Tab-separated table of C-alpha atoms in Angstrom:
chain	number	residue	atom	x	y	z
A	1	UNK	CA	188.470	95.252	-7.430
A	2	UNK	CA	188.154	97.031	-10.781
A	3	UNK	CA	186.480	94.044	-12.406
A	4	UNK	CA	183.862	94.019	-9.632
A	5	UNK	CA	183.093	97.736	-9.952
A	6	UNK	CA	182.711	97.856	-13.724
A	7	UNK	CA	179.407	95.907	-13.897
A	8	UNK	CA	177.966	98.181	-11.194
A	9	UNK	CA	178.647	101.276	-13.281
A	10	UNK	CA	177.058	99.685	-16.351
A	11	UNK	CA	174.014	98.625	-14.321
A	12	UNK	CA	173.516	102.183	-13.107
A	13	UNK	CA	173.778	103.565	-16.633
A	14	UNK	CA	171.158	101.105	-17.898
A	15	UNK	CA	168.803	101.838	-15.013
A	16	UNK	CA	169.098	105.591	-15.504
A	17	UNK	CA	168.395	105.238	-19.217
A	18	UNK	CA	165.338	103.052	-18.685
A	19	UNK	CA	163.917	105.363	-16.006
A	20	UNK	CA	164.377	108.384	-18.263
A	21	UNK	CA	162.345	106.736	-21.001
A	22	UNK	CA	159.687	104.731	-19.239
A	23	UNK	CA	158.891	105.125	-15.631
A	24	UNK	CA	157.638	108.631	-14.775
A	25	UNK	CA	155.400	111.401	-16.023
A	26	UNK	CA	157.046	114.123	-13.915
A	27	UNK	CA	160.518	114.712	-12.542
A	28	UNK	CA	160.999	117.254	-9.748
A	29	UNK	CA	164.647	118.234	-9.636
A	30	UNK	CA	165.480	119.373	-6.117
A	31	UNK	CA	168.371	121.825	-6.190
A	32	UNK	CA	170.311	124.012	-3.783
A	33	UNK	CA	172.617	126.689	-5.192
A	34	UNK	CA	173.862	128.000	-1.830
A	35	UNK	CA	171.900	131.248	-1.986
A	36	UNK	CA	172.856	132.027	-5.605
A	37	UNK	CA	176.583	131.520	-5.014
A	38	UNK	CA	177.074	128.123	-6.692
A	39	UNK	CA	176.486	127.081	-10.290
A	40	UNK	CA	176.348	123.370	-9.485
A	41	UNK	CA	173.660	121.633	-7.477
A	42	UNK	CA	174.810	121.307	-3.833
A	43	UNK	CA	171.655	119.614	-2.539
A	44	UNK	CA	173.209	116.325	-1.407
A	45	UNK	CA	175.927	118.162	0.546
A	46	UNK	CA	173.292	119.763	2.783
A	47	UNK	CA	170.108	117.696	2.644
A	48	UNK	CA	169.841	114.007	3.587
A	49	UNK	CA	166.216	113.472	2.613
A	50	UNK	CA	163.091	115.353	1.579
A	51	UNK	CA	159.484	114.865	2.650
A	52	UNK	CA	157.417	115.739	-0.401
A	53	UNK	CA	153.744	116.775	-0.333
A	54	UNK	CA	151.953	116.938	-3.701
A	55	UNK	CA	148.674	118.889	-4.025
A	56	UNK	CA	146.107	118.930	-6.819
A	57	UNK	CA	145.891	122.490	-8.143
A	58	UNK	CA	142.168	123.062	-8.517
A	59	UNK	CA	141.112	121.828	-5.078
A	60	UNK	CA	144.469	122.374	-3.305
A	61	UNK	CA	143.911	118.991	-1.637
A	62	UNK	CA	146.806	116.709	-0.734
A	63	UNK	CA	147.311	114.118	-3.472
A	64	UNK	CA	150.384	112.184	-2.313
A	65	UNK	CA	153.183	112.051	0.277
A	66	UNK	CA	156.626	110.685	-0.526
A	67	UNK	CA	160.062	110.592	1.087
A	68	UNK	CA	162.886	111.297	-1.351
A	69	UNK	CA	166.444	110.180	-0.658
A	70	UNK	CA	169.694	110.323	-2.612
A	71	UNK	CA	170.039	107.739	-5.365
A	72	UNK	CA	173.343	105.879	-5.460
A	73	UNK	CA	173.791	106.075	-9.207
A	74	UNK	CA	172.505	109.602	-9.771
A	75	UNK	CA	173.884	111.417	-6.706
A	76	UNK	CA	170.942	113.793	-6.519
A	77	UNK	CA	167.553	114.152	-4.866
A	78	UNK	CA	165.353	114.052	-7.957
A	79	UNK	CA	161.794	112.858	-7.449
A	80	UNK	CA	160.324	110.860	-10.318
A	81	UNK	CA	156.720	109.698	-10.200
A	82	UNK	CA	153.647	108.775	-12.176
A	83	UNK	CA	150.963	111.458	-11.936
A	84	UNK	CA	147.870	111.861	-14.125
A	85	UNK	CA	147.822	114.812	-16.495
A	86	UNK	CA	146.880	118.009	-14.671
A	87	UNK	CA	148.197	120.849	-12.537
A	88	UNK	CA	149.886	120.357	-9.161
A	89	UNK	CA	151.921	122.082	-6.460
A	90	UNK	CA	154.603	120.662	-4.197
A	91	UNK	CA	155.701	121.602	-0.687
A	92	UNK	CA	158.978	119.993	0.378
A	93	UNK	CA	160.745	119.755	3.753
A	94	UNK	CA	164.392	118.722	3.933
A	95	UNK	CA	166.166	117.188	6.964
A	96	UNK	CA	163.068	116.888	9.148
A	97	UNK	CA	163.199	114.418	12.033
A	98	UNK	CA	161.121	113.689	15.131
A	99	UNK	CA	161.844	117.098	16.672
A	100	UNK	CA	159.452	118.732	14.211
A	101	UNK	CA	156.104	117.574	12.916
A	102	UNK	CA	153.988	118.409	9.899
A	103	UNK	CA	150.290	118.700	10.658
A	104	UNK	CA	146.940	119.935	9.389
A	105	UNK	CA	146.006	123.070	11.343
A	106	UNK	CA	142.255	122.378	11.019
A	107	UNK	CA	142.424	118.890	12.496
A	108	UNK	CA	145.628	119.049	14.547
A	109	UNK	CA	146.593	115.671	13.089
A	110	UNK	CA	148.980	114.449	10.401
A	111	UNK	CA	148.089	115.536	6.840
A	112	UNK	CA	145.597	113.238	5.133
A	113	UNK	CA	145.449	112.541	1.419
A	114	UNK	CA	142.240	113.905	-0.090
A	115	UNK	CA	141.415	115.939	3.043
A	116	UNK	CA	144.238	118.352	3.884
A	117	UNK	CA	144.493	121.647	1.993
A	118	UNK	CA	147.909	123.108	1.297
A	119	UNK	CA	146.947	126.373	3.062
A	120	UNK	CA	146.445	124.392	6.291
A	121	UNK	CA	149.870	122.730	6.275
A	122	UNK	CA	152.018	123.581	9.304
A	123	UNK	CA	155.542	122.642	10.352
A	124	UNK	CA	156.117	122.954	14.088
A	125	UNK	CA	158.968	122.315	16.506
A	126	UNK	CA	156.738	120.018	18.476
A	127	UNK	CA	158.979	117.465	20.166
A	128	UNK	CA	162.319	119.148	20.877
A	129	UNK	CA	164.709	117.962	23.543
A	130	UNK	CA	163.863	119.765	26.785
A	131	UNK	CA	166.894	121.234	28.511
A	132	UNK	CA	165.981	123.172	31.670
A	133	UNK	CA	163.620	125.872	32.899
A	134	UNK	CA	161.299	125.435	29.907
A	135	UNK	CA	164.056	125.877	27.307
A	136	UNK	CA	164.595	123.439	24.441
A	137	UNK	CA	167.586	122.259	22.468
A	138	UNK	CA	168.408	122.899	18.798
A	139	UNK	CA	166.083	122.129	15.924
A	140	UNK	CA	167.051	120.363	12.705
A	141	UNK	CA	168.936	122.182	9.934
A	142	UNK	CA	165.707	122.402	7.959
A	143	UNK	CA	165.237	123.240	4.274
A	144	UNK	CA	162.028	124.223	2.473
A	145	UNK	CA	160.884	124.173	-1.143
A	146	UNK	CA	157.751	125.077	-3.103
A	147	UNK	CA	156.839	124.905	-6.785
A	148	UNK	CA	153.888	124.497	-9.115
A	149	UNK	CA	153.920	122.377	-12.269
A	150	UNK	CA	151.837	120.776	-15.000
A	151	UNK	CA	151.878	117.127	-16.026
A	152	UNK	CA	151.236	116.745	-19.761
A	153	UNK	CA	149.030	114.226	-21.511
A	154	UNK	CA	152.060	113.025	-23.508
A	155	UNK	CA	155.704	113.162	-22.478
A	156	UNK	CA	157.439	113.715	-19.148
A	157	UNK	CA	157.429	117.054	-17.326
A	158	UNK	CA	160.642	118.248	-15.678
A	159	UNK	CA	160.631	121.098	-13.172
A	160	UNK	CA	163.304	122.489	-10.847
A	161	UNK	CA	162.458	122.954	-7.153
A	162	UNK	CA	164.862	125.250	-5.319
A	163	UNK	CA	165.378	124.392	-1.666
A	164	UNK	CA	166.375	127.110	0.781
A	165	UNK	CA	167.390	127.398	4.419
A	166	UNK	CA	164.468	127.106	6.828
A	167	UNK	CA	166.609	127.442	9.935
A	168	UNK	CA	168.532	130.154	11.785
A	169	UNK	CA	172.100	129.414	12.852
A	170	UNK	CA	174.048	131.689	15.178
A	171	UNK	CA	177.658	130.979	16.164
A	172	UNK	CA	179.329	133.191	18.742
A	173	UNK	CA	182.493	133.761	20.737
A	174	UNK	CA	182.552	135.594	24.093
A	175	UNK	CA	185.801	137.221	25.218
A	176	UNK	CA	186.736	139.756	27.900
A	177	UNK	CA	188.834	142.888	27.566
A	178	UNK	CA	190.245	142.147	30.997
A	179	UNK	CA	191.407	138.635	31.838
A	180	UNK	CA	188.739	136.321	33.251
A	181	UNK	CA	191.009	133.753	34.866
A	182	UNK	CA	188.338	133.537	37.556
A	183	UNK	CA	186.008	131.660	35.214
A	184	UNK	CA	185.637	128.208	36.707
A	185	UNK	CA	185.848	125.044	34.673
A	186	UNK	CA	182.417	123.480	34.370
A	187	UNK	CA	179.231	123.736	32.380
A	188	UNK	CA	178.359	126.995	30.628
A	189	UNK	CA	175.280	127.340	28.472
A	190	UNK	CA	173.589	130.024	26.406
A	191	UNK	CA	169.880	130.842	26.154
A	192	UNK	CA	168.101	132.578	23.262
A	193	UNK	CA	164.592	133.726	24.182
A	194	UNK	CA	161.332	134.371	22.294
A	195	UNK	CA	161.954	132.366	19.117
A	196	UNK	CA	159.026	131.535	16.782
A	197	UNK	CA	158.946	127.802	16.114
A	198	UNK	CA	156.237	127.166	13.542
A	199	UNK	CA	155.824	127.715	9.803
A	200	UNK	CA	152.831	128.024	7.585
A	201	UNK	CA	154.256	125.899	4.810
A	202	UNK	CA	152.916	127.989	1.950
A	203	UNK	CA	155.426	130.718	0.971
A	204	UNK	CA	155.261	134.215	2.375
A	205	UNK	CA	157.911	135.664	0.047
A	206	UNK	CA	159.187	134.798	-3.421
A	207	UNK	CA	162.311	135.739	-5.355
A	208	UNK	CA	161.067	135.373	-8.960
A	209	UNK	CA	163.384	134.073	-11.681
A	210	UNK	CA	166.184	136.555	-12.377
A	211	UNK	CA	165.288	138.762	-9.400
A	212	UNK	CA	167.216	139.419	-6.188
A	213	UNK	CA	164.309	141.370	-4.701
A	214	UNK	CA	161.676	139.606	-2.609
A	215	UNK	CA	158.004	139.999	-3.426
A	216	UNK	CA	154.997	139.029	-1.343
A	217	UNK	CA	153.949	135.633	-2.684
A	218	UNK	CA	150.620	135.774	-4.510
A	219	UNK	CA	149.549	132.386	-5.924
A	220	UNK	CA	147.397	133.926	-8.665
A	221	UNK	CA	150.307	135.942	-10.039
A	222	UNK	CA	153.386	133.909	-9.182
A	223	UNK	CA	152.295	130.270	-9.617
A	224	UNK	CA	152.653	129.608	-13.355
A	225	UNK	CA	152.374	125.770	-13.542
A	226	UNK	CA	155.039	125.067	-16.213
A	227	UNK	CA	155.786	121.590	-17.538
A	228	UNK	CA	159.440	122.414	-18.307
A	229	UNK	CA	161.265	124.858	-16.057
A	230	UNK	CA	164.899	125.260	-15.007
A	231	UNK	CA	164.550	128.787	-13.619
A	232	UNK	CA	165.935	129.560	-10.154
A	233	UNK	CA	162.999	130.630	-7.959
A	234	UNK	CA	163.331	130.858	-4.181
A	235	UNK	CA	160.401	130.818	-1.770
A	236	UNK	CA	160.534	131.733	1.934
A	237	UNK	CA	158.002	129.981	4.193
A	238	UNK	CA	155.660	131.991	6.393
A	239	UNK	CA	156.871	132.156	10.002
A	240	UNK	CA	153.887	131.964	12.342
A	241	UNK	CA	153.677	133.866	15.618
A	242	UNK	CA	151.319	131.788	17.704
A	243	UNK	CA	152.041	132.064	21.404
A	244	UNK	CA	152.247	128.305	21.882
A	245	UNK	CA	155.143	128.192	19.446
A	246	UNK	CA	157.290	130.936	20.962
A	247	UNK	CA	160.165	129.077	22.621
A	248	UNK	CA	163.479	129.668	24.331
A	249	UNK	CA	166.453	127.698	23.030
A	250	UNK	CA	169.399	126.619	25.139
A	251	UNK	CA	172.664	124.976	24.209
A	252	UNK	CA	175.875	124.060	26.006
A	253	UNK	CA	178.912	126.188	25.220
A	254	UNK	CA	182.632	125.471	25.283
A	255	UNK	CA	185.131	127.234	27.580
A	256	UNK	CA	188.587	126.915	26.030
A	257	UNK	CA	192.052	127.252	27.563
A	258	UNK	CA	192.114	130.981	26.677
A	259	UNK	CA	188.943	131.496	28.762
A	260	UNK	CA	186.855	132.191	25.673
A	261	UNK	CA	183.311	130.867	25.503
A	262	UNK	CA	182.189	129.453	22.136
A	263	UNK	CA	178.684	128.303	21.251
A	264	UNK	CA	175.906	128.190	18.692
A	265	UNK	CA	172.132	128.085	18.289
A	266	UNK	CA	170.069	126.339	15.604
A	267	UNK	CA	166.366	127.174	15.530
A	268	UNK	CA	163.539	128.114	13.168
A	269	UNK	CA	163.894	131.254	11.045
A	270	UNK	CA	163.500	134.622	12.717
A	271	UNK	CA	161.997	137.887	11.428
A	272	UNK	CA	162.734	141.576	11.825
A	273	UNK	CA	160.389	141.857	14.798
A	274	UNK	CA	161.562	138.692	16.621
A	275	UNK	CA	162.690	139.507	20.182
A	276	UNK	CA	165.885	137.405	20.446
A	277	UNK	CA	167.258	138.146	23.919
A	278	UNK	CA	170.442	136.187	24.643
A	279	UNK	CA	172.596	135.480	27.684
A	280	UNK	CA	175.190	132.992	28.916
A	281	UNK	CA	174.902	131.172	32.255
A	282	UNK	CA	177.106	129.047	34.494
A	283	UNK	CA	175.611	125.812	35.828
A	284	UNK	CA	177.054	126.194	39.296
A	285	UNK	CA	175.512	122.949	40.522
A	286	UNK	CA	176.742	121.015	37.492
A	287	UNK	CA	173.189	120.809	36.121
A	288	UNK	CA	171.262	123.603	34.398
A	289	UNK	CA	168.615	125.072	36.625
A	290	UNK	CA	166.525	128.179	37.185
A	291	UNK	CA	168.522	130.854	38.969
A	292	UNK	CA	171.946	129.928	37.577
A	293	UNK	CA	174.273	132.969	37.622
A	294	UNK	CA	174.623	135.018	34.437
A	295	UNK	CA	178.082	135.207	32.885
A	296	UNK	CA	177.398	138.382	30.902
A	297	UNK	CA	176.591	141.636	32.706
A	298	UNK	CA	173.248	141.929	30.900
A	299	UNK	CA	171.111	140.229	28.276
A	300	UNK	CA	171.978	140.942	24.647
A	301	UNK	CA	169.202	142.260	22.410
A	302	UNK	CA	170.028	140.593	19.086
A	303	UNK	CA	167.038	142.255	17.427
A	304	UNK	CA	168.835	145.581	17.874
A	305	UNK	CA	172.077	144.089	16.578
A	306	UNK	CA	170.531	142.846	13.334
A	307	UNK	CA	168.627	146.103	12.856
A	308	UNK	CA	171.839	148.091	13.323
A	309	UNK	CA	173.642	146.098	10.637
A	310	UNK	CA	170.580	146.519	8.387
A	311	UNK	CA	169.818	142.849	7.936
A	312	UNK	CA	166.348	142.336	6.491
A	313	UNK	CA	165.669	139.064	8.271
A	314	UNK	CA	162.258	138.722	6.605
A	315	UNK	CA	163.973	138.324	3.227
A	316	UNK	CA	167.323	136.700	4.032
A	317	UNK	CA	167.715	133.503	1.991
A	318	UNK	CA	170.236	132.159	4.489
A	319	UNK	CA	170.086	133.083	8.156
A	320	UNK	CA	173.562	132.053	9.273
A	321	UNK	CA	175.640	134.439	11.382
A	322	UNK	CA	178.791	134.508	13.521
A	323	UNK	CA	179.350	137.102	16.248
A	324	UNK	CA	182.232	138.328	18.356
A	325	UNK	CA	180.921	139.354	21.779
A	326	UNK	CA	183.442	141.326	23.830
A	327	UNK	CA	182.730	142.204	27.462
A	328	UNK	CA	184.366	145.361	28.817
A	329	UNK	CA	183.157	145.828	32.374
A	330	UNK	CA	179.424	146.490	32.116
A	331	UNK	CA	179.639	147.214	28.380
A	332	UNK	CA	179.099	144.577	25.671
A	333	UNK	CA	180.593	145.101	22.213
A	334	UNK	CA	179.187	142.979	19.367
A	335	UNK	CA	180.680	142.748	15.891
A	336	UNK	CA	180.503	140.214	13.053
A	337	UNK	CA	183.143	137.556	13.571
A	338	UNK	CA	184.876	138.642	10.364
A	339	UNK	CA	186.272	141.541	12.409
A	340	UNK	CA	184.291	144.361	10.782
A	341	UNK	CA	183.341	147.129	13.205
A	342	UNK	CA	180.813	149.918	12.871
A	343	UNK	CA	181.876	153.192	14.461
A	344	UNK	CA	178.505	154.915	14.611
A	345	UNK	CA	176.577	152.441	16.754
A	346	UNK	CA	176.554	153.671	20.355
A	347	UNK	CA	180.204	154.776	20.450
A	348	UNK	CA	181.785	151.993	18.480
A	349	UNK	CA	179.114	149.305	18.471
A	350	UNK	CA	178.669	149.159	22.235
A	351	UNK	CA	175.521	148.127	23.996
A	352	UNK	CA	175.689	150.557	26.925
């Protein structure tokens, strides 16, 4: 076995060396540092592939579209290509599948090289799995990246592109202060209402190099077009609020032997003013349908929850949360699943 593997390792080393010398004028190094918590590049642990859209800087017109996947020998998601000398920008989408589509807002069709401007690029949850009563299933665990760069007349340009979470993930557990042995076995599901499901793919916010404070993205001031750059710069895409893209998400939950209900949502990013009303239902007929009985005594306003805990959802690099939801009669108590409680929110964090 060892004698068979050795030539493969040598072949990879030779290929990497030749590519470094000969075969590209620009290398875009896609990286993910887990929201500034990791020194090493974690991109391949979270992203399977990247759809890459390159735009010419002066006209902002689409120049090329490529799909980037992990290379066996390099174990990364670097993109290496031949581009003429000049200035460019890149918009990148990680983990997209047929539930979402990228389109040109002016034409309503797929982006076209030489015709689509970067300002008109949209990413929309356009073909999700329908569940019941107009609700849809989860979206992909999307990632987004943006960067500008210059390709030199001589020599290869190498620029880092930081990818960041472009999805919202909410895990939750529902328990009761008093035993709920009366909960029947069967199908329980949760619904999260009024979720925006489209992005303008140009950034809305930027965390400049060395800064942990978001700034409104201004291309004239923030887009520097380097030819060598390893700085960590995060961009947050612009969440659109068009009525046709406001959706309700639904997902099955799990009722365990302790009569606890566990579940999660995965959808597009939310903002401070997103509605986010949540409830849990029991599919009494065995199939989800309009009019199924609610399991909780009232809907939960998650907008109020996030505001209470002072989350700035507009600027959060990673929107991933876990909640403990405790039902005490007609009162619902919500705390982070790490057990922290806040004593000054409606008598101990209660939604009365």
